[in-house]
Coordinates of C-alpha atoms in Angstrom, one line a residue:
M1 CA 27.5 27.7 2.5
R2 CA 26.6 26.7 -1.0
S3 CA 25.3 28.5 -4.1
D4 CA 23.7 25.6 -6.0
Y5 CA 22.6 22.0 -5.8
C6 CA 24.9 19.6 -7.6
G7 CA 22.1 18.0 -9.7
A8 CA 20.7 21.4 -10.7
L9 CA 23.6 22.6 -12.7
G10 CA 23.4 22.6 -16.5
T11 CA 24.7 24.4 -19.6
A12 CA 23.1 27.6 -18.5
N13 CA 25.7 27.8 -15.7
I14 CA 28.8 27.5 -17.9
D15 CA 31.5 30.0 -16.8
E16 CA 29.8 30.6 -13.5
T17 CA 31.7 30.2 -10.2
V18 CA 29.6 27.9 -7.9
T19 CA 30.0 26.5 -4.4
L20 CA 28.6 23.0 -3.9
C21 CA 28.1 20.8 -0.8
G22 CA 27.6 17.1 -0.9
W23 CA 28.9 13.6 -0.5
V24 CA 31.6 11.9 -2.6
D25 CA 29.7 9.4 -4.7
R26 CA 32.9 8.2 -6.5
R27 CA 36.6 9.2 -6.8
R28 CA 38.8 8.5 -9.8
D29 CA 42.4 9.3 -10.4
H30 CA 43.2 9.5 -14.2
G31 CA 46.9 10.2 -14.7
G32 CA 47.3 13.0 -12.3
V33 CA 43.8 14.5 -12.7
I34 CA 41.3 13.6 -10.0
F35 CA 37.6 13.3 -10.7
L36 CA 35.1 13.5 -7.9
D37 CA 31.4 12.7 -8.5
L38 CA 29.7 14.9 -5.9
R39 CA 26.2 14.0 -4.9
D40 CA 23.3 15.7 -3.1
R41 CA 19.6 15.2 -3.2
A42 CA 19.3 16.9 -6.6
G43 CA 21.7 14.6 -8.3
I44 CA 25.4 14.2 -9.2
V45 CA 27.9 16.5 -10.9
Q46 CA 31.5 15.7 -11.9
V47 CA 34.2 17.9 -10.2
V48 CA 37.7 17.9 -11.7
F49 CA 40.9 18.8 -9.7
D50 CA 44.2 19.2 -11.4
P51 CA 47.7 19.7 -9.8
D52 CA 47.5 23.5 -10.5
T53 CA 45.7 23.9 -7.2
E54 CA 48.3 22.0 -5.2
E55 CA 46.8 22.2 -1.7
H56 CA 43.2 21.4 -2.9
F57 CA 44.5 18.7 -5.3
R58 CA 46.1 16.9 -2.3
R59 CA 42.9 17.1 -0.4
A60 CA 41.0 15.7 -3.4
D61 CA 43.5 12.9 -3.5
S62 CA 42.8 12.0 0.1
V63 CA 39.0 11.9 0.1
R64 CA 37.1 8.7 -0.1
S65 CA 33.6 7.5 -0.7
E66 CA 30.9 9.4 1.3
Y67 CA 33.2 12.1 2.6
V68 CA 31.2 15.3 3.0
L69 CA 32.8 18.2 1.0
R70 CA 32.4 21.8 0.2
V71 CA 33.7 22.6 -3.3
T72 CA 34.1 25.9 -5.1
G73 CA 34.9 25.9 -8.8
R74 CA 34.0 27.1 -12.3
V75 CA 31.4 25.4 -14.4
R76 CA 32.6 24.4 -17.9
A77 CA 31.4 22.4 -20.9
R78 CA 32.7 18.9 -21.3
T79 CA 34.5 18.0 -24.4
E80 CA 32.3 16.2 -27.0
A81 CA 34.2 12.9 -26.3
T82 CA 33.5 13.1 -22.5
V83 CA 29.8 14.1 -22.6
N84 CA 27.8 11.6 -20.4
P85 CA 24.2 11.3 -21.7
A86 CA 23.3 9.0 -18.7
M87 CA 23.8 11.9 -16.3
A88 CA 21.4 14.9 -16.0
T89 CA 24.6 17.0 -15.6
G90 CA 26.5 15.1 -18.2
Q91 CA 27.2 18.0 -20.5
I92 CA 29.1 20.0 -17.9
E93 CA 31.6 19.6 -15.2
V94 CA 33.1 21.8 -12.4
L95 CA 36.7 22.7 -12.5
G96 CA 37.5 22.6 -8.8
K97 CA 39.5 25.5 -7.2
E98 CA 38.9 25.0 -3.5
L99 CA 38.0 21.9 -1.5
E100 CA 37.0 21.8 2.2
V101 CA 36.5 18.4 3.9
L102 CA 33.5 19.0 6.2
N103 CA 33.6 15.4 7.5
S104 CA 35.2 12.1 6.8
A105 CA 33.3 8.8 6.6
A106 CA 33.9 5.2 7.4
T107 CA 33.6 2.6 4.7
P108 CA 29.9 2.3 3.8
P109 CA 28.2 -0.9 4.9
F110 CA 26.9 -1.5 1.4
Q111 CA 27.1 -0.1 -2.1
L112 CA 25.0 3.0 -2.4
D113 CA 23.4 2.6 -5.8
E114 CA 20.5 0.8 -7.5
Y115 CA 22.5 -2.4 -7.8
T116 CA 22.9 -3.0 -4.1
N117 CA 21.7 -6.5 -3.2
V118 CA 22.2 -6.3 0.6
G119 CA 19.4 -7.7 2.7
E120 CA 16.6 -5.5 3.9
D121 CA 17.5 -5.8 7.6
V122 CA 20.9 -4.3 6.8
R123 CA 19.4 -1.5 4.8
L124 CA 17.0 -0.7 7.6
Q125 CA 19.8 -0.9 10.3
Y126 CA 21.7 1.7 8.3
R127 CA 18.7 3.5 7.0
Y128 CA 20.4 6.9 7.0
M129 CA 22.9 5.4 4.5
D130 CA 20.2 3.6 2.5
L131 CA 18.3 6.9 2.1
R132 CA 21.4 8.5 0.4
R133 CA 20.8 6.2 -2.6
P134 CA 19.4 8.1 -5.5
E135 CA 16.6 5.5 -5.9
M136 CA 15.4 6.1 -2.3
Q137 CA 15.9 9.9 -2.5
N138 CA 13.8 10.1 -5.6
R139 CA 11.0 8.1 -4.0
L140 CA 10.8 10.3 -0.9
I141 CA 11.1 13.5 -3.1
L142 CA 8.1 12.2 -5.2
R143 CA 6.2 11.5 -1.9
A144 CA 6.7 15.1 -0.9
R145 CA 5.5 16.3 -4.3
V146 CA 2.4 14.1 -3.9
T147 CA 1.5 15.6 -0.5
T148 CA 2.0 19.1 -1.8
A149 CA -0.2 18.4 -4.8
V150 CA -2.9 16.9 -2.6
R151 CA -2.8 19.9 -0.3
N152 CA -3.0 22.4 -3.2
F153 CA -5.9 20.6 -4.7
L154 CA -8.0 20.3 -1.5
D155 CA -7.1 23.8 -0.4
A156 CA -8.4 25.1 -3.8
E157 CA -11.6 23.1 -3.3
G158 CA -12.4 24.8 0.0
F159 CA -11.2 22.0 2.4
L160 CA -9.6 22.9 5.7
D161 CA -6.6 21.1 7.1
I162 CA -7.6 20.3 10.7
E163 CA -5.7 18.1 13.1
T164 CA -7.4 15.4 15.2
P165 CA -6.1 13.8 18.4
I166 CA -3.4 11.1 18.5
L167 CA -4.2 10.1 22.1
T168 CA -7.8 9.0 22.0
R169 CA -10.2 6.2 23.2
A170 CA -10.0 2.6 22.1
T171 CA -12.8 1.8 19.7
P172 CA -13.4 -1.3 17.5
E173 CA -12.3 -0.6 14.0
G174 CA -11.3 -4.0 12.8
A175 CA -7.7 -4.3 14.2
R176 CA -6.0 -4.2 17.5
D177 CA -5.3 -0.8 19.1
Y178 CA -1.9 0.4 20.3
L179 CA -2.6 1.2 23.9
V180 CA -0.9 4.0 25.8
P181 CA -1.1 3.8 29.7
S182 CA -2.0 7.0 31.5
R183 CA 0.2 8.1 34.4
T184 CA -2.4 10.6 35.7
H185 CA -5.3 8.1 35.5
P186 CA -3.8 4.9 36.8
G187 CA -5.3 1.7 35.3
H188 CA -6.7 3.7 32.3
F189 CA -5.4 3.8 28.8
F190 CA -5.4 5.9 25.7
A191 CA -5.3 4.3 22.3
L192 CA -3.5 5.5 19.2
P193 CA -6.0 6.1 16.4
Q194 CA -6.6 3.5 13.7
S195 CA -8.0 6.4 11.7
P196 CA -9.5 9.8 12.5
Q197 CA -13.0 8.4 11.7
L198 CA -15.0 9.6 14.6
F199 CA -13.3 12.9 15.0
K200 CA -13.8 13.9 11.4
Q201 CA -17.5 13.0 11.7
L202 CA -17.7 15.2 14.8
L203 CA -16.1 18.0 12.7
M204 CA -19.0 17.6 10.2
V205 CA -21.5 18.0 13.1
S206 CA -19.4 21.1 14.2
G207 CA -20.1 22.8 10.8
F208 CA -16.7 22.4 9.2
D209 CA -18.2 21.0 6.1
R210 CA -15.0 20.3 4.2
Y211 CA -12.1 18.7 6.2
Y212 CA -8.9 17.0 5.2
Q213 CA -5.8 15.8 7.0
I214 CA -2.6 13.9 6.1
A215 CA -2.9 11.8 9.2
K216 CA -0.8 9.3 11.0
C217 CA -2.7 6.1 11.9
F218 CA -1.7 3.1 13.9
R219 CA -2.9 -0.6 13.8
D220 CA -1.4 -3.4 15.8
E221 CA -1.9 -6.2 13.3
D222 CA 0.1 -8.8 11.4
L223 CA 2.1 -7.2 8.6
R224 CA 2.3 -7.8 4.9
A225 CA 4.2 -6.0 2.1
D226 CA 1.6 -3.2 2.0
R227 CA 1.1 -2.9 5.8
Q228 CA 2.9 -1.1 8.5
P229 CA 2.0 -0.6 12.2
E230 CA 2.1 3.2 11.6
F231 CA 1.0 4.5 8.2
T232 CA -0.3 7.7 6.6
Q233 CA -3.7 8.5 5.3
I234 CA -5.0 11.3 3.1
D235 CA -8.2 11.7 5.0
I236 CA -11.1 13.6 3.4
E237 CA -14.6 14.3 4.7
A238 CA -17.4 16.6 3.5
S239 CA -21.0 17.4 4.3
F240 CA -24.0 17.8 1.9
L241 CA -22.5 15.6 -0.8
E242 CA -23.8 12.3 -2.3
E243 CA -21.6 9.3 -3.2
A244 CA -21.3 10.5 -6.8
D245 CA -20.1 13.9 -5.7
I246 CA -17.4 12.6 -3.4
M247 CA -16.2 10.0 -6.0
A248 CA -16.1 12.6 -8.7
L249 CA -14.0 15.0 -6.5
C250 CA -11.5 12.2 -5.4
E251 CA -11.3 11.0 -9.0
R252 CA -10.4 14.4 -10.2
M253 CA -7.8 14.8 -7.5
V254 CA -6.1 11.5 -8.4
R255 CA -6.2 12.4 -12.1
E256 CA -4.5 15.8 -11.4
L257 CA -2.0 14.1 -9.1
F258 CA -0.9 11.7 -11.8
S259 CA -0.8 14.3 -14.4
T260 CA 1.2 16.8 -12.3
V261 CA 3.6 14.4 -10.7
L262 CA 4.1 11.6 -13.3
Q263 CA 2.8 13.3 -16.5
V264 CA 0.4 10.3 -16.8
E265 CA -3.1 10.8 -18.0
L266 CA -5.3 8.1 -16.4
G267 CA -8.1 6.6 -18.5
A268 CA -11.7 6.1 -17.5
F269 CA -12.7 5.2 -14.0
P270 CA -15.4 2.6 -14.6
S271 CA -17.7 1.5 -11.7
M272 CA -18.3 -2.1 -10.8
A273 CA -20.6 -3.6 -8.2
W274 CA -18.8 -5.6 -5.5
S275 CA -20.9 -8.7 -6.4
E276 CA -19.7 -8.5 -10.0
A277 CA -16.1 -8.0 -9.0
M278 CA -16.2 -11.1 -6.8
E279 CA -18.0 -13.2 -9.5
R280 CA -15.6 -12.2 -12.3
F281 CA -12.3 -11.7 -10.5
G282 CA -12.6 -13.3 -7.1
S283 CA -11.5 -10.0 -5.5
D284 CA -13.0 -6.7 -4.4
K285 CA -9.8 -5.0 -5.8
P286 CA -9.4 -6.6 -9.2
D287 CA -6.4 -5.8 -11.4
L288 CA -8.0 -5.0 -14.8
R289 CA -4.7 -5.1 -16.5
I290 CA -4.9 -8.9 -16.5
P291 CA -7.4 -10.3 -19.2
L292 CA -8.4 -13.4 -17.2
E293 CA -11.8 -13.9 -15.6
L294 CA -13.5 -16.5 -13.4
V295 CA -16.5 -18.1 -14.8
S296 CA -19.1 -20.0 -12.7
V297 CA -19.9 -23.5 -13.8
D298 CA -22.1 -24.6 -10.8
D299 CA -25.1 -25.5 -13.0
L300 CA -23.0 -27.7 -15.2
M301 CA -21.3 -29.4 -12.2
Q302 CA -24.8 -30.3 -10.8
Q303 CA -25.0 -32.7 -13.6
V304 CA -21.9 -34.8 -12.7
D305 CA -21.4 -37.4 -10.1
F306 CA -17.9 -36.2 -9.2
K307 CA -18.4 -35.3 -5.5
V308 CA -15.5 -32.8 -5.4
F309 CA -17.5 -30.7 -7.9
R310 CA -21.0 -31.8 -7.2
G311 CA -20.9 -31.0 -3.5
P312 CA -20.0 -27.3 -3.8
A313 CA -22.3 -26.9 -6.8
D314 CA -25.3 -28.1 -4.8
D315 CA -24.3 -26.0 -1.7
P316 CA -25.9 -22.5 -1.6
Q317 CA -22.7 -21.3 0.1
G318 CA -20.4 -23.1 -2.4
R319 CA -19.0 -22.3 -5.8
V320 CA -17.4 -24.1 -8.7
A321 CA -15.6 -21.7 -11.0
A322 CA -13.2 -22.0 -13.9
L323 CA -10.2 -19.9 -14.9
R324 CA -9.2 -20.2 -18.6
V325 CA -5.6 -19.2 -19.4
P326 CA -5.2 -18.7 -23.2
G327 CA -2.1 -20.4 -24.5
G328 CA -1.4 -22.0 -21.1
A329 CA -1.4 -25.6 -22.3
G330 CA 2.4 -25.4 -22.3
I331 CA 2.4 -25.1 -18.5
S332 CA 4.3 -28.1 -17.2
R333 CA 3.1 -30.6 -14.6
K334 CA 5.7 -29.2 -12.2
E335 CA 4.3 -25.7 -12.6
I336 CA 0.8 -27.1 -12.0
D337 CA 2.0 -28.7 -8.8
D338 CA 3.5 -25.4 -7.8
Y339 CA 0.2 -23.6 -8.5
T340 CA -1.6 -26.3 -6.4
R341 CA 0.6 -25.5 -3.5
F342 CA 0.0 -21.8 -4.1
V343 CA -3.8 -22.0 -3.9
S344 CA -3.5 -24.2 -0.7
I345 CA -2.3 -21.0 1.1
Y346 CA -5.8 -19.7 0.6
G347 CA -7.5 -22.8 1.9
A348 CA -8.1 -24.7 -1.4
R349 CA -7.7 -28.4 -1.1
G350 CA -6.6 -29.0 -4.7
L351 CA -6.5 -27.6 -8.2
A352 CA -8.2 -29.4 -11.0
W353 CA -7.2 -28.6 -14.6
I354 CA -7.9 -29.4 -18.2
K355 CA -5.5 -28.8 -21.1
V356 CA -7.1 -28.1 -24.5
N357 CA -5.0 -29.8 -27.1
D358 CA -7.4 -30.3 -30.0
L359 CA -10.9 -28.9 -29.4
A360 CA -12.3 -30.3 -32.6
A361 CA -11.5 -33.8 -31.4
G362 CA -14.0 -33.5 -28.5
V363 CA -13.1 -35.1 -25.2
G364 CA -10.3 -37.0 -26.9
G365 CA -8.6 -33.8 -27.6
L366 CA -8.5 -32.8 -24.0
Q367 CA -6.1 -33.8 -21.3
S368 CA -7.0 -34.1 -17.6
P369 CA -7.4 -36.7 -14.9
I370 CA -11.0 -35.4 -14.1
L371 CA -12.5 -35.9 -17.6
K372 CA -13.5 -39.5 -16.7
F373 CA -15.9 -38.1 -14.2
M374 CA -17.7 -35.8 -16.6
P375 CA -20.3 -36.6 -19.3
E376 CA -19.2 -35.5 -22.8
A377 CA -22.2 -33.2 -23.2
V378 CA -21.3 -31.4 -20.0
V379 CA -17.6 -31.0 -21.1
A380 CA -18.7 -29.7 -24.6
E381 CA -21.1 -27.1 -23.1
M382 CA -18.4 -26.0 -20.6
M383 CA -15.8 -25.5 -23.4
Q384 CA -18.3 -23.4 -25.3
R385 CA -19.2 -21.3 -22.2
L386 CA -15.5 -20.7 -21.5
G387 CA -14.6 -19.8 -25.0
A388 CA -11.9 -22.4 -25.0
S389 CA -9.4 -22.7 -27.9
D390 CA -6.6 -25.0 -28.7
G391 CA -3.5 -24.4 -26.5
D392 CA -5.5 -23.2 -23.5
I393 CA -5.5 -24.6 -19.9
I394 CA -8.4 -24.3 -17.6
F395 CA -8.1 -24.3 -13.8
F396 CA -11.0 -25.1 -11.5
G397 CA -11.9 -24.2 -7.9
A398 CA -14.6 -26.0 -6.0
D399 CA -15.2 -25.2 -2.3
R400 CA -17.0 -22.7 -0.2
R401 CA -17.5 -19.5 -2.2
A402 CA -15.1 -17.4 -0.1
V403 CA -12.3 -20.0 -0.6
V404 CA -12.8 -20.3 -4.3
N405 CA -12.9 -16.6 -4.8
E406 CA -9.8 -16.0 -2.8
A407 CA -7.8 -18.9 -4.2
L408 CA -8.7 -18.5 -7.9
G409 CA -8.5 -14.7 -7.6
A410 CA -4.9 -15.0 -6.3
L411 CA -4.1 -17.6 -8.9
R412 CA -5.4 -15.3 -11.6
I413 CA -2.9 -12.6 -10.6
K414 CA 0.0 -15.1 -10.3
V415 CA -0.7 -16.8 -13.6
G416 CA -1.2 -13.5 -15.3
H417 CA 2.3 -12.3 -14.2
D418 CA 3.9 -15.7 -14.9
Q419 CA 2.5 -15.8 -18.4
G420 CA 3.3 -12.2 -19.2
L421 CA -0.4 -11.2 -19.6
V422 CA -0.2 -8.0 -17.6
S423 CA -0.6 -4.9 -19.7
D424 CA 1.6 -1.8 -19.1
D425 CA -1.5 0.5 -18.7
W426 CA -2.9 2.1 -15.6
A427 CA -6.2 0.5 -14.8
P428 CA -8.3 2.5 -12.3
L429 CA -11.7 1.3 -11.1
W430 CA -14.5 2.2 -8.6
V431 CA -15.9 -0.8 -6.7
V432 CA -19.4 0.1 -5.3
D433 CA -22.5 -1.5 -3.7
F434 CA -20.6 -3.4 -1.0
P435 CA -22.6 -5.6 1.4
M436 CA -23.2 -3.8 4.7
F437 CA -22.1 -6.9 6.7
E438 CA -20.3 -10.2 6.4
D439 CA -20.3 -13.4 8.4
D440 CA -17.9 -13.2 11.3
G441 CA -17.5 -17.0 11.4
K442 CA -19.1 -17.3 14.8
G443 CA -22.8 -17.1 13.8
G444 CA -22.9 -13.3 13.8
L445 CA -22.2 -10.4 11.5
T446 CA -19.3 -7.9 11.3
P447 CA -19.2 -4.7 9.2
L448 CA -17.5 -5.1 5.9
H449 CA -16.0 -1.6 6.2
H450 CA -16.7 -0.1 9.7
P451 CA -19.9 0.3 11.8
F452 CA -20.3 4.0 10.9
T453 CA -21.0 3.3 7.2
A454 CA -24.5 4.2 6.0
P455 CA -26.7 1.4 4.7
A456 CA -28.6 1.9 1.5
C457 CA -31.9 1.2 3.2
S458 CA -34.1 2.3 6.1
P459 CA -33.5 1.2 9.7
E460 CA -36.5 -1.0 9.5
E461 CA -35.3 -2.7 6.3
L462 CA -31.9 -3.1 7.8
V463 CA -33.1 -4.8 11.0
A464 CA -35.5 -7.1 9.0
N465 CA -32.7 -8.5 6.7
P466 CA -29.2 -7.2 7.7
A467 CA -27.4 -9.9 5.8
A468 CA -28.9 -8.7 2.5
A469 CA -28.3 -5.0 3.1
L470 CA -26.0 -3.0 0.9
S471 CA -23.9 -0.1 2.1
R472 CA -23.3 3.3 0.6
A473 CA -19.5 2.6 0.3
Y474 CA -17.1 2.9 -2.5
D475 CA -13.4 1.9 -3.0
M476 CA -11.0 3.3 -5.5
V477 CA -8.8 0.6 -7.0
L478 CA -5.7 1.0 -9.2
N479 CA -3.8 -1.9 -10.8
G480 CA -5.2 -4.4 -8.2
T481 CA -4.4 -2.2 -5.2
E482 CA -7.0 -0.4 -3.1
L483 CA -5.9 3.2 -3.1
G484 CA -8.7 4.4 -0.9
G485 CA -12.0 3.4 0.7
G486 CA -14.9 5.5 1.8
S487 CA -18.6 5.8 2.3
L488 CA -21.4 8.0 3.3
R489 CA -21.7 7.9 7.1
I490 CA -24.6 7.3 9.4
H491 CA -25.9 10.7 10.5
Q492 CA -29.0 9.8 12.4
R493 CA -29.0 8.2 15.9
D494 CA -31.7 5.6 15.3
M495 CA -29.8 4.2 12.3
Q496 CA -26.5 4.1 14.2
E497 CA -28.2 2.3 17.2
A498 CA -29.8 -0.2 14.8
V499 CA -26.3 -1.0 13.3
F500 CA -24.9 -1.4 16.8
R501 CA -27.7 -3.8 17.8
I502 CA -27.1 -5.9 14.7
L503 CA -23.4 -6.1 15.6
G504 CA -24.3 -7.3 19.1
I505 CA -23.4 -4.0 20.7
E506 CA -26.2 -3.4 23.2
Q507 CA -27.3 0.0 24.6
V508 CA -25.1 0.0 27.7
E509 CA -22.0 -0.9 25.7
A510 CA -22.9 1.5 22.9
E511 CA -23.3 4.4 25.5
E512 CA -20.0 3.4 27.1
K513 CA -17.9 3.3 23.9
F514 CA -19.7 5.6 21.6
G515 CA -22.0 7.8 23.8
F516 CA -20.2 11.0 22.6
L517 CA -21.0 10.1 19.0
L518 CA -24.6 9.1 19.6
Q519 CA -25.2 12.3 21.5
A520 CA -23.6 14.4 18.8
L521 CA -26.0 12.8 16.2
Q522 CA -28.9 14.3 18.1
Y523 CA -27.7 17.9 17.6
G524 CA -28.3 18.4 13.8
A525 CA -25.7 16.2 12.3
P526 CA -25.6 16.8 8.5
P527 CA -25.5 14.1 5.8
H528 CA -21.8 13.6 5.2
G529 CA -19.2 11.2 3.9
G530 CA -15.6 10.9 2.8
L531 CA -12.7 8.8 1.7
A532 CA -9.3 7.9 3.0
F533 CA -6.4 7.2 0.7
G534 CA -3.4 5.2 1.8
L535 CA -0.6 7.6 1.0
D536 CA 2.1 4.9 1.4
R537 CA 0.3 2.6 -1.1
L538 CA -0.3 5.4 -3.5
V539 CA 3.4 6.4 -3.6
M540 CA 4.4 2.8 -3.8
L541 CA 2.4 2.4 -7.0
M542 CA 3.6 5.7 -8.5
T543 CA 7.2 4.8 -7.9
G544 CA 7.0 1.2 -8.9
A545 CA 8.3 0.1 -5.4
Q546 CA 7.7 -3.4 -4.3
S547 CA 6.8 -2.6 -0.7
I548 CA 5.5 0.5 1.2
R549 CA 8.7 0.1 3.3
D550 CA 10.5 1.5 0.3
V551 CA 8.5 4.8 0.3
I552 CA 8.6 5.4 4.1
A553 CA 11.7 7.1 5.5
F554 CA 12.0 5.0 8.7
P555 CA 9.7 2.0 8.4
K556 CA 9.3 -1.1 10.7
T557 CA 10.1 -4.6 9.6
Q558 CA 7.4 -7.2 9.0
T559 CA 7.6 -8.0 12.8
A560 CA 6.9 -4.4 13.7
H561 CA 10.5 -3.9 14.8
C562 CA 12.6 -0.8 14.1
V563 CA 16.0 -2.2 13.3
L564 CA 17.6 1.2 13.4
T565 CA 16.7 2.2 16.9
D566 CA 15.9 -1.3 18.2
A567 CA 12.4 -0.4 19.1
P568 CA 10.3 -1.5 20.9
G569 CA 12.6 -1.7 23.9
E570 CA 12.4 -2.3 27.6
V571 CA 11.8 0.5 30.1
N572 CA 13.1 0.8 33.6
E573 CA 11.2 -0.1 36.8
Q574 CA 10.6 3.5 37.8
Q575 CA 8.8 4.3 34.5
L576 CA 6.6 1.2 35.1
R577 CA 5.8 2.3 38.6
D578 CA 4.9 5.8 37.4
L579 CA 2.4 4.1 35.1
S580 CA 1.1 1.7 37.8
I581 CA 2.2 -1.2 35.6
R582 CA 3.6 -4.5 36.7
L583 CA 5.0 -6.9 34.1
R584 CA 4.0 -10.5 34.2
Q585 CA 7.1 -12.7 34.2
T586 CA 7.1 -15.4 31.6
R587 CA 7.5 -18.8 33.4
E588 CA 10.4 -20.8 31.9
T589 CA 9.7 -24.4 31.2
P590 CA 12.3 -26.6 33.2
D591 CA 14.6 -28.6 31.0
S592 CA 13.3 -32.2 30.6
P593 CA 15.6 -34.8 32.1

């Protein structure tokens, strides 16, 4: 039906007769000559119709935006005065000879260009129109190039693309499962996989020592800008490799990916222990483009009587930390109040601050309501430790360690962006040496990653002091976003059972939920490990999109609703009976008199 893509034409095609198919991006009538900008996924080309082709000129005059056309014409060079350097095809145009209207179109619900400011719900309701916009087309084209590059790399490294089940058994992996009722087993349910974790481990036991899959995963959890109920992972697993081997392979893959797709050469991938990342940045995925760091001042605050600082400083579970912002003394009191409200989102009960106006003048050159609670010697030592200079502002967090880290870590990001302190570089990082467990808030422990992560100690050492155990896990971080997380896995039954016991999963429950895995570990399971990259997050970063919804063809909203198809929806009574399901009716509260 067509000979070429619109956006693929160039000066090499001059004097060729071409047939194009696409949508009318814009129509212009210039004194009896009609110009049509014809668009397809490759780009836009200008087509010119003049009255010499009377029938086709009349058709060109009748078409409107988003009509679907088939056009035949001759490629010619534009005059020097009409060359459009903003268009990839701006040096040529097509002199139209024939025009066929393949379909008409209603008026679009919004403008189909990068300047559209329509709400996201409208864009998602008419997603098939939104996806016609060049910005969206380019993002999905880049996504396809990413998956192709990943497949090519892993295929060349001897990995096999193996599919794992979508209908599986519910297992605890940190989020709620999407459950699927079974018609043939009334009262029983499948679960959609949160990840292919257990199946890829079983593939290692099966002898497929290098596996990968671009896998759909599902988690029924509250959504954020970088979360969706269904998402895509680049899932990798290999046997007989150590952490350093897997990290080196994945780092090389990401380097090649950025070089091939974006022509970007990533710099060094430094490694940083989890404890250092939390101490310096308050986050296990620090954005190294921002030159701000948290500094602990607990020892200094133990010398003051100010209870707000002294209490957390004396508490083994507490922390007092400072965040110095160079040149931030110009931040207004209103902005400080806004930052105070911001950190309250993360549980902080306030935000103390000191402005450094004249460091040489001692305490008299500082401005803050908290200075009256601090001895001059403590203030002087603190200024020296923080490397304070005239014109700086210093923010303080004092609370439980987790609250301080999260609040000041988030403030560091926000202030960095507000003050224009973010560099334009790409800043990759490996975070390693994660704790094996964290406090679940109920007096027990929960895995920081998942319960199949291998600890960096023996089963006996793990049982003796589980809270102090480190795991053999590693996360790849880029510009403050976790691209992927992985670990070496537990490959021996006694270690896996020890982890289950620490998590409060006793033998009977372990056999019920994970008996197939425990049994497989008895039959010569090799040492193995892997890593899963979030494809949606990766493409979001590479395209500069603000949300993963902008790099997924048909995403859900933040309430897990598909505006386009109005899913989830109701089903009829017969379908429910087939599944042996009876809906509980919500009792309406009577109106009060």
